[in-house]
mmCIF file with all atom_site columns, C-alpha atoms in Angstrom:
data_model
loop_
_atom_site.group_PDB
_atom_site.id
_atom_site.type_symbol
_atom_site.label_atom_id
_atom_site.label_alt_id
_atom_site.label_comp_id
_atom_site.label_asym_id
_atom_site.label_entity_id
_atom_site.label_seq_id
_atom_site.pdbx_PDB_ins_code
_atom_site.Cartn_x
_atom_site.Cartn_y
_atom_site.Cartn_z
_atom_site.occupancy
_atom_site.B_iso_or_equiv
_atom_site.pdbx_formal_charge
_atom_site.auth_seq_id
_atom_site.auth_comp_id
_atom_site.auth_asym_id
_atom_site.auth_atom_id
_atom_site.pdbx_PDB_model_num
ATOM 1   C CA . GLY A 1 1   ? -0.173 0.187  -0.098  1.00 0.00 ? 128 GLY A CA 1
ATOM 2   C CA . SER A 1 2   ? 1.477  3.429  -0.770  1.00 0.00 ? 129 SER A CA 1
ATOM 3   C CA . SER A 1 3   ? -0.517 5.342  0.473   1.00 0.00 ? 130 SER A CA 1
ATOM 4   C CA . GLY A 1 4   ? 1.864  7.689  1.011   1.00 0.00 ? 131 GLY A CA 1
ATOM 5   C CA . GLY A 1 5   ? 0.665  10.919 -0.795  1.00 0.00 ? 132 GLY A CA 1
ATOM 6   C CA . PHE A 1 6   ? 1.652  14.065 -0.208  1.00 0.00 ? 133 PHE A CA 1
ATOM 7   C CA . GLY A 1 7   ? -0.155 16.663 1.344   1.00 0.00 ? 134 GLY A CA 1
ATOM 8   C CA . SER A 1 8   ? -3.897 15.878 2.509   1.00 0.00 ? 135 SER A CA 1
ATOM 9   C CA . GLY A 1 9   ? -6.482 16.659 0.335   1.00 0.00 ? 136 GLY A CA 1
ATOM 10  C CA . GLY A 1 10  ? -5.554 16.520 -2.845  1.00 0.00 ? 137 GLY A CA 1
ATOM 11  C CA . GLY A 1 11  ? -7.984 16.841 -6.100  1.00 0.00 ? 138 GLY A CA 1
ATOM 12  C CA . GLY A 1 12  ? -6.406 19.971 -7.652  1.00 0.00 ? 139 GLY A CA 1
ATOM 13  C CA . GLY A 1 13  ? -8.082 22.047 -5.132  1.00 0.00 ? 140 GLY A CA 1
ATOM 14  C CA . GLY A 1 14  ? -7.164 25.371 -6.366  1.00 0.00 ? 141 GLY A CA 1
ATOM 15  C CA . ASP A 1 15  ? -5.701 27.268 -3.611  1.00 0.00 ? 142 ASP A CA 1
ATOM 16  C CA . GLY A 1 16  ? -2.102 27.957 -5.467  1.00 0.00 ? 143 GLY A CA 1
ATOM 17  C CA . ARG A 1 17  ? -1.628 31.066 -7.650  1.00 0.00 ? 144 ARG A CA 1
ATOM 18  C CA . ILE A 1 18  ? 1.761  31.942 -9.268  1.00 0.00 ? 145 ILE A CA 1
ATOM 19  C CA . ALA A 1 19  ? 1.256  35.005 -12.290 1.00 0.00 ? 146 ALA A CA 1
ATOM 20  C CA . PHE A 1 20  ? 4.647  36.222 -13.716 1.00 0.00 ? 147 PHE A CA 1
ATOM 21  C CA . PHE A 1 21  ? 5.204  38.181 -16.531 1.00 0.00 ? 148 PHE A CA 1
ATOM 22  C CA . VAL A 1 22  ? 6.775  36.649 -19.895 1.00 0.00 ? 149 VAL A CA 1
ATOM 23  C CA . PRO A 1 23  ? 8.650  38.578 -22.434 1.00 0.00 ? 150 PRO A CA 1
ATOM 24  C CA . GLN A 1 24  ? 6.253  39.237 -25.436 1.00 0.00 ? 151 GLN A CA 1
ATOM 25  C CA . LYS A 1 25  ? 8.684  37.457 -27.729 1.00 0.00 ? 152 LYS A CA 1
ATOM 26  C CA . GLN A 1 26  ? 8.894  34.494 -25.647 1.00 0.00 ? 153 GLN A CA 1
ATOM 27  C CA . ILE A 1 27  ? 5.518  34.118 -25.181 1.00 0.00 ? 154 ILE A CA 1
ATOM 28  C CA . GLY A 1 28  ? 5.223  32.101 -28.214 1.00 0.00 ? 155 GLY A CA 1
ATOM 29  C CA . MET A 1 29  ? 7.522  29.429 -26.746 1.00 0.00 ? 156 MET A CA 1
ATOM 30  C CA . VAL A 1 30  ? 5.094  28.750 -23.402 1.00 0.00 ? 157 VAL A CA 1
ATOM 31  C CA . ILE A 1 31  ? 2.002  28.292 -25.894 1.00 0.00 ? 158 ILE A CA 1
ATOM 32  C CA . GLY A 1 32  ? 3.379  26.117 -28.885 1.00 0.00 ? 159 GLY A CA 1
ATOM 33  C CA . ARG A 1 33  ? 2.405  25.160 -31.791 1.00 0.00 ? 160 ARG A CA 1
ATOM 34  C CA . GLN A 1 34  ? -1.452 25.719 -31.998 1.00 0.00 ? 161 GLN A CA 1
ATOM 35  C CA . GLY A 1 35  ? -1.764 25.527 -28.801 1.00 0.00 ? 162 GLY A CA 1
ATOM 36  C CA . ALA A 1 36  ? 0.591  22.523 -27.826 1.00 0.00 ? 163 ALA A CA 1
ATOM 37  C CA . THR A 1 37  ? 3.210  23.548 -25.124 1.00 0.00 ? 164 THR A CA 1
ATOM 38  C CA . ILE A 1 38  ? 0.466  24.757 -23.052 1.00 0.00 ? 165 ILE A CA 1
ATOM 39  C CA . LYS A 1 39  ? -1.485 21.865 -23.080 1.00 0.00 ? 166 LYS A CA 1
ATOM 40  C CA . SER A 1 40  ? 0.843  20.059 -22.281 1.00 0.00 ? 167 SER A CA 1
ATOM 41  C CA . LEU A 1 41  ? 2.061  21.945 -19.364 1.00 0.00 ? 168 LEU A CA 1
ATOM 42  C CA . ARG A 1 42  ? -1.503 21.915 -18.436 1.00 0.00 ? 169 ARG A CA 1
ATOM 43  C CA . ASP A 1 43  ? -1.065 17.848 -18.482 1.00 0.00 ? 170 ASP A CA 1
ATOM 44  C CA . GLN A 1 44  ? 1.396  16.784 -16.921 1.00 0.00 ? 171 GLN A CA 1
ATOM 45  C CA . PHE A 1 45  ? 1.437  19.318 -13.437 1.00 0.00 ? 172 PHE A CA 1
ATOM 46  C CA . GLY A 1 46  ? -2.604 19.270 -13.445 1.00 0.00 ? 173 GLY A CA 1
ATOM 47  C CA . VAL A 1 47  ? -2.998 23.513 -13.192 1.00 0.00 ? 174 VAL A CA 1
ATOM 48  C CA . GLN A 1 48  ? -4.413 25.930 -15.242 1.00 0.00 ? 175 GLN A CA 1
ATOM 49  C CA . VAL A 1 49  ? -2.125 27.422 -17.310 1.00 0.00 ? 176 VAL A CA 1
ATOM 50  C CA . HIS A 1 50  ? -3.496 31.326 -18.298 1.00 0.00 ? 177 HIS A CA 1
ATOM 51  C CA . ILE A 1 51  ? -1.973 33.923 -20.183 1.00 0.00 ? 178 ILE A CA 1
ATOM 52  C CA . ASP A 1 52  ? -3.732 37.032 -19.854 1.00 0.00 ? 179 ASP A CA 1
ATOM 53  C CA . ARG A 1 53  ? -3.134 39.046 -23.135 1.00 0.00 ? 180 ARG A CA 1
ATOM 54  C CA . GLU A 1 54  ? -5.918 42.220 -21.453 1.00 0.00 ? 181 GLU A CA 1
ATOM 55  C CA . THR A 1 55  ? -2.258 43.004 -18.501 1.00 0.00 ? 182 THR A CA 1
ATOM 56  C CA . GLU A 1 56  ? 0.537  43.937 -21.955 1.00 0.00 ? 183 GLU A CA 1
ATOM 57  C CA . SER A 1 57  ? 3.324  45.921 -19.829 1.00 0.00 ? 184 SER A CA 1
ATOM 58  C CA . ASP A 1 58  ? 6.649  46.997 -20.737 1.00 0.00 ? 185 ASP A CA 1
ATOM 59  C CA . MET A 1 59  ? 7.765  43.544 -18.986 1.00 0.00 ? 186 MET A CA 1
ATOM 60  C CA . GLY A 1 60  ? 5.863  41.286 -21.252 1.00 0.00 ? 187 GLY A CA 1
ATOM 61  C CA . LEU A 1 61  ? 1.974  39.348 -20.960 1.00 0.00 ? 188 LEU A CA 1
ATOM 62  C CA . GLU A 1 62  ? 1.150  37.691 -18.057 1.00 0.00 ? 189 GLU A CA 1
ATOM 63  C CA . VAL A 1 63  ? 0.789  34.129 -17.010 1.00 0.00 ? 190 VAL A CA 1
ATOM 64  C CA . VAL A 1 64  ? -0.775 32.508 -14.500 1.00 0.00 ? 191 VAL A CA 1
ATOM 65  C CA . ILE A 1 65  ? -0.827 29.464 -13.491 1.00 0.00 ? 192 ILE A CA 1
ATOM 66  C CA . THR A 1 66  ? -2.949 27.607 -11.010 1.00 0.00 ? 193 THR A CA 1
ATOM 67  C CA . GLY A 1 67  ? -4.132 25.211 -9.550  1.00 0.00 ? 194 GLY A CA 1
ATOM 68  C CA . ASP A 1 68  ? -2.437 22.620 -6.709  1.00 0.00 ? 195 ASP A CA 1
ATOM 69  C CA . GLN A 1 69  ? 0.439  25.221 -4.334  1.00 0.00 ? 196 GLN A CA 1
ATOM 70  C CA . SER A 1 70  ? 3.659  22.851 -5.519  1.00 0.00 ? 197 SER A CA 1
ATOM 71  C CA . SER A 1 71  ? 2.170  22.014 -9.148  1.00 0.00 ? 198 SER A CA 1
ATOM 72  C CA . CYS A 1 72  ? 2.675  25.844 -10.359 1.00 0.00 ? 199 CYS A CA 1
ATOM 73  C CA . GLN A 1 73  ? 5.624  26.508 -8.764  1.00 0.00 ? 200 GLN A CA 1
ATOM 74  C CA . SER A 1 74  ? 7.090  22.856 -10.569 1.00 0.00 ? 201 SER A CA 1
ATOM 75  C CA . CYS A 1 75  ? 4.953  24.712 -13.451 1.00 0.00 ? 202 CYS A CA 1
ATOM 76  C CA . GLN A 1 76  ? 6.457  27.649 -13.666 1.00 0.00 ? 203 GLN A CA 1
ATOM 77  C CA . ARG A 1 77  ? 9.995  26.776 -12.722 1.00 0.00 ? 204 ARG A CA 1
ATOM 78  C CA . ARG A 1 78  ? 9.726  24.641 -15.876 1.00 0.00 ? 205 ARG A CA 1
ATOM 79  C CA . ILE A 1 79  ? 8.636  27.799 -18.146 1.00 0.00 ? 206 ILE A CA 1
ATOM 80  C CA . ASN A 1 80  ? 11.591 29.387 -16.441 1.00 0.00 ? 207 ASN A CA 1
ATOM 81  C CA . GLU A 1 81  ? 13.823 26.631 -17.577 1.00 0.00 ? 208 GLU A CA 1
ATOM 82  C CA . MET A 1 82  ? 12.305 26.750 -21.295 1.00 0.00 ? 209 MET A CA 1
ATOM 83  C CA . LEU A 1 83  ? 12.821 30.287 -21.333 1.00 0.00 ? 210 LEU A CA 1
ATOM 84  C CA . ALA A 1 84  ? 16.315 30.214 -20.138 1.00 0.00 ? 211 ALA A CA 1
ATOM 85  C CA . ASN A 1 85  ? 16.934 27.871 -22.856 1.00 0.00 ? 212 ASN A CA 1
ATOM 86  C CA . ASP A 1 86  ? 15.783 30.321 -26.084 1.00 0.00 ? 213 ASP A CA 1
ATOM 87  C CA . PRO A 1 87  ? 18.479 31.292 -28.412 1.00 0.00 ? 214 PRO A CA 1
ATOM 88  C CA . ARG A 1 88  ? 15.918 34.277 -29.204 1.00 0.00 ? 215 ARG A CA 1
ATOM 89  C CA . SER A 1 89  ? 16.710 35.793 -25.513 1.00 0.00 ? 216 SER A CA 1
ATOM 90  C CA . GLY A 1 90  ? 19.914 37.219 -25.670 1.00 0.00 ? 217 GLY A CA 1
ATOM 91  C CA . GLY A 1 91  ? 21.881 38.914 -23.189 1.00 0.00 ? 218 GLY A CA 1
ATOM 92  C CA . SER A 1 92  ? 18.489 40.077 -21.909 1.00 0.00 ? 219 SER A CA 1
ATOM 93  C CA . SER A 1 93  ? 17.672 37.292 -19.521 1.00 0.00 ? 220 SER A CA 1
ATOM 94  C CA . PHE A 1 94  ? 16.138 39.507 -16.315 1.00 0.00 ? 221 PHE A CA 1
ATOM 95  C CA . GLY A 1 95  ? 15.189 37.719 -13.152 1.00 0.00 ? 222 GLY A CA 1
ATOM 96  C CA . GLY A 1 96  ? 19.435 36.154 -12.399 1.00 0.00 ? 223 GLY A CA 1
ATOM 97  C CA . GLY A 1 97  ? 20.561 34.459 -14.469 1.00 0.00 ? 224 GLY A CA 1
ATOM 98  C CA . GLY A 1 98  ? 24.624 34.808 -13.814 1.00 0.00 ? 225 GLY A CA 1
ATOM 99  C CA . ASP A 1 99  ? 24.879 30.386 -13.688 1.00 0.00 ? 226 ASP A CA 1
ATOM 100 C CA . PHE A 1 100 ? 26.504 30.466 -17.091 1.00 0.00 ? 227 PHE A CA 1
ATOM 101 C CA . GLY A 1 101 ? 30.335 29.908 -15.882 1.00 0.00 ? 228 GLY A CA 1
ATOM 102 C CA . GLY A 1 102 ? 31.786 29.949 -12.481 1.00 0.00 ? 229 GLY A CA 1
ATOM 103 C CA . ARG A 1 103 ? 32.938 26.068 -12.857 1.00 0.00 ? 230 ARG A CA 1
ATOM 104 C CA . GLY A 1 104 ? 36.274 26.871 -11.094 1.00 0.00 ? 231 GLY A CA 1
ATOM 105 C CA . SER A 1 105 ? 34.882 26.888 -8.018  1.00 0.00 ? 232 SER A CA 1
#
């Protein structure tokens, strides 16, 4: 009996909500071809991923993830990894970065 599930009251409790901005030129990576990427994110993490095209700002478009809190965080991490690996992001990767090089510690 593997009853060791984490977190009581699973069932996709919609208690988590994460909102962050993705640069306009990278939003297509999150959505994917005909929505394929965003759909697989929803399936993989069991969360809702909504791109709010109304709140467009200098920072880009707001992406809102709702669902189980830990799932939301995992999903956001995955998106950040995707964006970090984007060859088009050039040197403008805001929000940290800086772990290239530095192997000689």
